[in-house]
Short mmCIF file of C-alpha atoms in Angstrom, two decimals:
data_model
loop_
_atom_site.label_atom_id
_atom_site.label_comp_id
_atom_site.label_asym_id
_atom_site.label_seq_id
_atom_site.Cartn_x
_atom_site.Cartn_y
_atom_site.Cartn_z
CA MET A 1 59.74 101.58 55.01
CA LYS A 2 58.43 98.55 53.19
CA GLU A 3 61.19 98.85 50.58
CA TYR A 4 63.82 99.22 53.33
CA LEU A 5 62.64 96.07 55.10
CA SER A 6 62.56 94.24 51.78
CA ASP A 7 66.16 95.29 51.05
CA VAL A 8 67.30 94.14 54.49
CA TRP A 9 65.59 90.76 54.14
CA ASN A 10 66.86 90.14 50.63
CA HIS A 11 70.45 90.90 51.57
CA SER A 12 72.01 87.72 53.03
CA ASP A 13 74.28 89.46 55.58
CA SER A 14 71.60 91.75 56.97
CA ARG A 15 69.06 88.92 57.00
CA ALA A 16 71.46 86.77 59.04
CA LYS A 17 71.94 89.61 61.51
CA VAL A 18 68.20 90.03 61.92
CA VAL A 19 67.74 86.30 62.51
CA ASN A 20 70.58 86.27 65.03
CA VAL A 21 69.14 89.22 66.92
CA VAL A 22 65.64 87.67 67.05
CA VAL A 23 66.94 84.28 68.17
CA GLY A 24 69.25 85.94 70.68
CA LEU A 25 66.42 87.99 72.17
CA ALA A 26 64.18 84.93 72.41
CA ALA A 27 66.92 82.95 74.14
CA ALA A 28 67.62 85.83 76.52
CA ILE A 29 63.93 86.14 77.42
CA ILE A 30 63.66 82.41 78.09
CA ALA A 31 66.86 82.42 80.16
CA ILE A 32 65.70 85.41 82.21
CA TYR A 33 62.36 83.74 82.82
CA LEU A 34 64.02 80.49 83.94
CA VAL A 35 66.44 82.29 86.26
CA TYR A 36 63.62 84.39 87.71
CA SER A 37 61.40 81.34 88.16
CA ILE A 38 64.15 79.30 89.82
CA PHE A 39 65.31 82.01 92.19
CA SER A 40 61.84 83.24 93.07
CA ASN A 41 60.81 79.67 94.00
CA LEU A 42 64.13 78.31 95.26
CA PHE A 43 64.39 80.68 98.19
CA ASP A 44 60.86 80.10 99.41
CA PHE A 45 61.29 77.63 102.26
CA ARG A 46 58.13 78.44 104.20
CA PHE A 47 56.63 75.08 103.20
CA ILE A 48 59.09 73.07 105.32
CA THR A 49 57.39 74.07 108.58
CA GLY A 50 54.01 72.65 107.51
CA PRO A 51 52.83 69.21 108.68
CA TYR A 52 54.06 66.19 106.72
CA GLY A 53 50.50 64.86 106.44
CA SER A 54 50.65 61.05 106.47
CA PRO A 55 52.49 58.64 108.77
CA ASP A 56 55.23 56.29 107.56
CA ARG A 57 56.39 53.56 109.95
CA SER A 58 58.64 51.47 107.70
CA SER A 59 61.85 52.43 109.55
CA ILE A 60 63.72 49.97 111.75
CA PHE A 61 64.33 52.72 114.30
CA ALA A 62 61.39 54.17 116.21
CA ALA A 63 63.04 57.60 116.21
CA LEU A 64 62.98 57.62 112.38
CA GLU A 65 59.29 56.80 111.97
CA VAL A 66 57.55 59.72 110.29
CA GLU A 67 54.38 60.96 111.96
CA ALA A 68 51.61 62.91 110.20
CA SER A 69 52.12 65.87 112.55
CA ASP A 70 55.88 66.06 111.98
CA PRO A 71 57.03 69.21 110.17
CA ARG A 72 58.18 68.54 106.62
CA TRP A 73 61.81 69.36 107.35
CA LEU A 74 61.80 66.68 110.06
CA GLY A 75 60.17 64.21 107.66
CA MET A 76 62.95 64.81 105.10
CA LEU A 77 65.63 64.31 107.75
CA LYS A 78 63.99 61.06 108.89
CA GLY A 79 63.81 59.94 105.25
CA ALA A 80 67.53 60.58 104.92
CA GLY A 81 68.07 58.58 108.10
CA ASN A 82 66.05 55.67 106.68
CA THR A 83 68.17 55.74 103.53
CA ILE A 84 71.36 55.62 105.57
CA SER A 85 70.00 52.83 107.80
CA VAL A 86 69.42 50.53 104.82
CA VAL A 87 72.61 51.49 102.94
CA VAL A 88 74.93 50.87 105.90
CA PHE A 89 73.61 47.36 106.51
CA ALA A 90 73.44 46.62 102.76
CA ILE A 91 77.11 47.57 102.32
CA ALA A 92 78.15 45.40 105.26
CA LEU A 93 76.07 42.42 104.12
CA SER A 94 77.04 42.66 100.44
CA SER A 95 80.74 42.91 101.37
CA LEU A 96 80.56 39.74 103.47
CA MET A 97 78.57 37.85 100.82
CA GLY A 98 80.82 39.16 98.03
CA LEU A 99 83.93 37.99 99.88
CA LEU A 100 82.51 34.50 100.40
CA VAL A 101 81.28 34.14 96.81
CA GLY A 102 84.49 35.59 95.37
CA VAL A 103 86.60 33.10 97.33
CA ALA A 104 84.21 30.28 96.41
CA ARG A 105 84.77 31.05 92.72
CA LEU A 106 88.50 30.36 93.20
CA ALA A 107 88.06 27.21 95.30
CA ASN A 108 89.33 23.87 94.09
CA ASN A 109 85.89 22.37 94.64
CA PRO A 110 84.08 22.42 91.25
CA ILE A 111 80.64 22.53 92.91
CA LEU A 112 81.53 25.68 94.88
CA THR A 113 83.05 27.27 91.78
CA ARG A 114 79.95 26.64 89.67
CA LEU A 115 77.58 27.75 92.42
CA GLY A 116 79.57 30.97 92.78
CA LYS A 117 79.48 31.58 89.03
CA PHE A 118 75.74 30.89 88.92
CA TYR A 119 75.17 33.37 91.78
CA VAL A 120 77.21 36.10 90.10
CA GLU A 121 75.72 35.64 86.64
CA THR A 122 72.18 35.58 88.05
CA PHE A 123 72.13 38.66 90.24
CA ARG A 124 74.59 40.72 88.19
CA ASN A 125 72.40 40.47 85.10
CA LEU A 126 69.06 41.28 86.74
CA PRO A 127 67.74 44.85 87.18
CA LEU A 128 67.87 45.88 90.82
CA LEU A 129 64.31 47.20 90.68
CA LEU A 130 63.07 43.81 89.45
CA ILE A 131 64.80 42.06 92.36
CA MET A 132 63.11 44.47 94.78
CA PHE A 133 59.70 43.81 93.21
CA PHE A 134 60.34 40.06 93.36
CA PHE A 135 60.95 40.08 97.11
CA ALA A 136 58.47 42.80 98.07
CA PHE A 137 55.47 41.58 96.06
CA GLY A 138 56.31 37.92 95.45
CA VAL A 139 58.41 36.17 98.06
CA PHE A 140 57.66 37.99 101.30
CA ARG A 141 53.93 38.51 100.66
CA ALA A 142 53.48 34.73 100.76
CA LEU A 143 54.70 34.53 104.37
CA PRO A 144 52.23 33.29 107.04
CA GLN A 145 49.95 35.65 108.93
CA ILE A 146 51.03 37.10 112.26
CA GLN A 147 48.56 35.07 114.35
CA SER A 148 50.25 31.83 113.28
CA GLU A 149 53.25 32.92 115.44
CA SER A 150 55.73 31.37 112.98
CA GLY A 151 59.36 31.46 114.03
CA ILE A 152 61.11 30.83 117.33
CA ARG A 153 58.51 31.49 120.01
CA GLY A 154 59.59 34.22 122.42
CA PHE A 155 62.66 35.13 120.38
CA LEU A 156 61.96 35.67 116.65
CA TYR A 157 58.79 35.79 114.55
CA ILE A 158 58.27 36.04 110.81
CA SER A 159 55.02 36.90 109.04
CA ASN A 160 53.64 38.86 106.10
CA ARG A 161 54.04 41.99 108.23
CA GLY A 162 57.78 41.55 108.57
CA LEU A 163 60.40 40.10 110.87
CA ALA A 164 60.23 40.62 114.66
CA ILE A 165 63.63 40.31 116.29
CA PRO A 166 65.22 40.98 119.72
CA TRP A 167 66.27 44.61 120.10
CA LEU A 168 67.90 46.99 122.51
CA ALA A 169 65.75 49.36 124.55
CA PRO A 170 66.98 52.26 126.72
CA THR A 171 66.63 51.96 130.48
CA ASN A 172 67.39 55.58 131.37
CA ASP A 173 67.61 59.05 129.83
CA ILE A 174 71.41 59.03 129.40
CA TRP A 175 71.60 55.94 127.21
CA TRP A 176 72.70 58.03 124.20
CA ILE A 177 76.04 58.70 125.91
CA TRP A 178 77.07 55.04 125.57
CA PRO A 179 77.32 55.02 121.71
CA ILE A 180 79.51 58.12 122.00
CA ALA A 181 81.60 56.33 124.61
CA LEU A 182 82.00 53.39 122.21
CA ILE A 183 83.31 55.69 119.47
CA ILE A 184 85.81 57.22 121.89
CA ALA A 185 86.80 53.73 123.08
CA ALA A 186 87.39 52.64 119.47
CA ALA A 187 89.61 55.67 118.83
CA ILE A 188 91.66 54.97 121.97
CA ALA A 189 91.94 51.27 121.06
CA MET A 190 93.23 52.14 117.58
CA TRP A 191 95.77 54.53 119.09
CA VAL A 192 96.99 51.84 121.52
CA ARG A 193 97.26 49.33 118.66
CA ARG A 194 99.28 51.74 116.55
CA VAL A 195 101.65 52.53 119.42
CA ARG A 196 102.22 48.82 120.10
CA GLU A 197 102.90 48.14 116.42
CA GLN A 198 105.39 51.03 116.23
CA GLN A 199 107.17 49.63 119.29
CA GLU A 200 107.25 46.23 117.63
CA GLU A 201 108.85 47.70 114.50
CA LEU A 202 111.47 49.55 116.56
CA THR A 203 112.40 46.79 119.03
CA GLY A 204 111.57 43.62 117.15
CA ARG A 205 109.71 42.31 120.18
CA VAL A 206 106.21 40.86 119.80
CA MET A 207 103.88 43.55 121.19
CA ARG A 208 100.49 42.04 120.19
CA GLY A 209 98.93 45.27 118.97
CA ASN A 210 95.63 43.70 117.90
CA THR A 211 95.17 41.89 121.22
CA TRP A 212 95.86 45.06 123.17
CA GLY A 213 93.53 47.09 120.96
CA ILE A 214 90.65 44.65 121.41
CA ALA A 215 91.27 44.41 125.17
CA VAL A 216 91.27 48.20 125.57
CA PHE A 217 88.05 48.55 123.55
CA VAL A 218 86.20 45.82 125.45
CA GLY A 219 87.42 47.15 128.79
CA LEU A 220 86.33 50.72 128.07
CA ALA A 221 82.99 49.54 126.63
CA VAL A 222 82.17 47.49 129.75
CA ALA A 223 83.39 50.21 132.12
CA SER A 224 81.29 52.92 130.41
CA PHE A 225 78.26 50.58 130.33
CA LEU A 226 78.49 50.06 134.10
CA ALA A 227 79.24 53.74 134.76
CA LEU A 228 76.07 54.75 132.88
CA LEU A 229 73.97 52.39 135.06
CA LEU A 230 73.29 49.75 132.37
CA PRO A 231 71.73 52.18 129.84
CA LEU A 232 70.40 49.47 127.46
CA ARG A 233 68.62 46.15 127.85
CA VAL A 234 67.50 43.44 125.43
CA THR A 235 63.76 43.20 124.76
CA LEU A 236 62.28 40.09 123.15
CA PRO A 237 59.35 40.22 120.71
CA GLU A 238 55.98 38.61 121.32
CA VAL A 239 52.67 38.41 119.47
CA VAL A 240 49.80 40.10 121.31
CA GLN A 241 46.13 40.57 120.53
CA SER A 242 44.30 43.79 121.34
CA GLU A 243 40.78 43.99 122.74
CA SER A 244 39.50 44.66 119.22
CA GLY A 245 41.06 41.37 118.07
CA PHE A 246 43.90 42.95 116.12
CA PHE A 247 47.21 41.04 116.29
CA THR A 248 50.49 42.91 116.54
CA TYR A 249 54.06 42.58 117.79
CA ALA A 250 55.12 43.88 121.20
CA GLY A 251 58.72 44.21 122.40
CA GLY A 252 61.80 43.70 120.26
CA ASN A 253 61.81 45.42 116.89
CA GLN A 254 59.88 44.84 113.68
CA LEU A 255 61.66 44.93 110.33
CA GLY A 256 59.00 45.81 107.78
CA LEU A 257 58.75 44.04 104.43
CA GLY A 258 59.80 47.21 102.61
CA TYR A 259 63.00 47.47 104.61
CA ILE A 260 63.80 43.74 104.32
CA SER A 261 63.11 43.72 100.57
CA ALA A 262 65.35 46.74 100.01
CA LEU A 263 68.12 45.35 102.20
CA VAL A 264 68.08 41.84 100.70
CA SER A 265 67.88 43.15 97.12
CA LEU A 266 70.75 45.60 97.55
CA ALA A 267 72.86 42.95 99.28
CA LEU A 268 72.26 40.30 96.61
CA TYR A 269 72.75 42.69 93.69
CA PHE A 270 75.94 44.38 94.84
CA SER A 271 77.48 41.25 96.37
CA ALA A 272 77.59 39.81 92.82
CA PHE A 273 79.74 42.75 91.66
CA ILE A 274 81.85 42.70 94.82
CA ALA A 275 82.46 38.96 94.36
CA GLU A 276 84.02 39.64 90.96
CA ILE A 277 86.15 42.44 92.45
CA VAL A 278 87.35 40.05 95.16
CA ARG A 279 88.08 37.31 92.62
CA GLY A 280 90.02 39.61 90.33
CA SER A 281 92.00 41.13 93.19
CA ILE A 282 93.01 37.73 94.56
CA GLN A 283 94.07 36.55 91.11
CA ALA A 284 96.23 39.67 90.74
CA VAL A 285 98.43 38.59 93.68
CA PRO A 286 101.56 36.95 92.23
CA ARG A 287 101.34 33.16 92.37
CA GLY A 288 104.96 32.94 93.50
CA GLN A 289 104.14 34.48 96.87
CA VAL A 290 101.56 31.81 97.58
CA GLU A 291 104.03 29.10 96.60
CA ALA A 292 106.76 30.69 98.75
CA SER A 293 104.47 30.83 101.80
CA ALA A 294 103.49 27.20 101.22
CA SER A 295 107.14 26.20 101.12
CA LEU A 296 107.61 27.94 104.50
CA GLY A 297 104.93 25.73 106.05
CA PHE A 298 102.00 28.16 106.08
CA THR A 299 98.58 26.50 106.22
CA VAL A 300 95.91 27.30 103.61
CA TYR A 301 94.16 29.61 106.08
CA GLN A 302 97.43 31.39 106.94
CA ARG A 303 98.34 31.80 103.27
CA PHE A 304 94.97 33.37 102.57
CA THR A 305 94.69 35.66 105.62
CA LEU A 306 98.37 36.66 105.97
CA ILE A 307 99.65 36.68 102.37
CA VAL A 308 96.86 36.84 99.77
CA LEU A 309 94.06 38.86 101.39
CA PRO A 310 96.18 41.82 102.63
CA GLN A 311 97.66 42.30 99.15
CA ALA A 312 94.32 41.80 97.41
CA LEU A 313 92.78 44.39 99.74
CA ARG A 314 95.09 47.08 98.33
CA ILE A 315 93.81 46.27 94.84
CA MET A 316 90.10 45.96 95.57
CA ILE A 317 89.49 49.06 97.73
CA PRO A 318 89.23 51.63 94.88
CA ALA A 319 86.71 49.41 93.06
CA LEU A 320 84.79 48.77 96.29
CA ASN A 321 84.55 52.52 96.79
CA ASN A 322 82.65 52.80 93.51
CA GLU A 323 80.31 49.92 94.38
CA TYR A 324 79.51 51.35 97.81
CA GLN A 325 78.65 54.72 96.29
CA ASN A 326 76.49 53.01 93.67
CA ALA A 327 74.68 51.12 96.46
CA ASN A 328 74.01 54.42 98.19
CA LYS A 329 72.58 56.00 95.03
CA ASP A 330 70.60 52.93 93.92
CA SER A 331 68.89 52.73 97.32
CA THR A 332 66.52 55.38 95.92
CA LEU A 333 64.82 52.58 93.96
CA ALA A 334 63.36 51.39 97.28
CA HIS A 335 60.73 54.13 97.01
CA ALA A 336 59.04 51.92 94.38
CA ILE A 337 58.31 49.27 97.04
CA ALA A 338 57.02 51.87 99.53
CA TYR A 339 60.02 51.91 101.84
CA GLY A 340 60.11 55.31 103.53
CA GLU A 341 63.50 56.43 102.28
CA ILE A 342 64.37 59.96 101.26
CA VAL A 343 62.88 59.95 97.73
CA LEU A 344 59.53 58.51 98.86
CA ILE A 345 59.22 61.03 101.68
CA SER A 346 60.27 63.89 99.38
CA ASN A 347 57.83 62.89 96.62
CA ARG A 348 54.96 62.92 99.12
CA ILE A 349 55.98 66.41 100.20
CA VAL A 350 56.11 67.55 96.56
CA ASN A 351 52.67 66.07 95.92
CA ASN A 352 51.20 67.81 98.98
CA ALA A 353 52.99 71.15 98.96
CA GLY A 354 54.81 71.51 95.62
CA ASN A 355 58.22 73.18 96.00
CA LEU A 356 59.95 70.54 93.92
CA LEU A 357 63.20 72.46 93.50
CA GLN A 358 63.81 72.95 97.22
CA THR A 359 62.83 69.37 98.07
CA TYR A 360 65.03 67.80 95.43
CA LEU A 361 67.87 70.15 96.31
CA PHE A 362 67.81 68.52 99.77
CA ILE A 363 68.10 65.08 98.10
CA PHE A 364 71.07 66.28 96.06
CA ILE A 365 72.82 67.55 99.17
CA VAL A 366 72.17 64.33 101.12
CA PHE A 367 73.61 62.08 98.41
CA ILE A 368 76.60 64.32 97.74
CA LEU A 369 77.43 64.39 101.45
CA THR A 370 76.91 60.67 102.04
CA ASN A 371 78.95 59.71 98.98
CA LEU A 372 81.73 62.08 100.03
CA ILE A 373 81.75 60.41 103.46
CA ILE A 374 81.93 56.94 101.87
CA SER A 375 84.75 58.11 99.61
CA MET A 376 86.62 59.67 102.55
CA ILE A 377 86.37 56.48 104.62
CA MET A 378 87.48 54.24 101.75
CA ASN A 379 90.34 56.56 100.78
CA THR A 380 91.50 56.58 104.41
CA ILE A 381 91.46 52.78 104.51
CA ASN A 382 93.23 52.65 101.15
CA LYS A 383 95.93 55.01 102.40
CA ASN A 384 96.48 52.92 105.54
CA VAL A 385 96.83 49.59 103.73
CA GLN A 386 99.21 50.84 101.05
CA LEU A 387 102.91 50.09 101.37
CA LYS A 388 104.77 52.94 103.06
#
């Protein structure tokens, strides 16, 4: 037996086969163990019904504040909602700021041009996490205390606890129907606008599609608001002191420092990239069209809004799609400044209950779905603005 094994080992072909078999068996054992471990743990979802454990009230919406008694599945859903609430406003704010800075970089005023370049080069070259730390632990922590009542008394307060602003509060139990009514009103208004524009193309008569669309939307919004018995009212914030001497905000809504830091950081960071997309898209519009519109008597504002911007929009939308999806993904960095978004909530669940695979699988699904929705919206806009 010993001689046989020695012959096998000394022969190069048989030795290679032995090594391959041993390595193959080891790899198979490891693979089987990993598959067994993943599937035996992945399908155990009993942990999601347990209590979340610790409250998190960093959301701007009361319905998304996580309570200690909430089941873990509800905590993860609220974390996803907090992520969406900061990403939506960050995309809107960064788009507006990017448009303004991008246009400023092309202005004839040298001061505006240099300020725009300084803005872009500053925020584009800084890590997003560093910007979040700067605002969360540097700038906003130095704000005055709540008892100083800094701000506009009876309307807006700012302190080291956050920003208290006017907010909408429901007045009855059917208030949630009104947002649905607004969505339906917007769909009807867009349909009316499209019909008017088609009639204008066929007849050549001025049909004022935009005016009709806005009028239909406002009319339906007001009518549904009255029909639902004024479902919302504005509440103003105020600083109150409890019997124990603790100061707090009452009325309105409080934007916590975590939310504000995440929102401001995302807006500043991505507006720098969007500004360059806007600048490049405007420069890609042929110069001759601007000169032709000027020769026809168009004002500077008309040349920009009617000639340059619509054509630049067709160029910039694909690039904006990427930036919006990056903003969605990079919002996960807000967990480092204790904003209760999906990663922070999920990490707390993992620390308390384990089940990392199932918890992170939920994060994967949320970001895949939200990015697909962003892509679908941007592709729809891109399709509508392209030349037919």
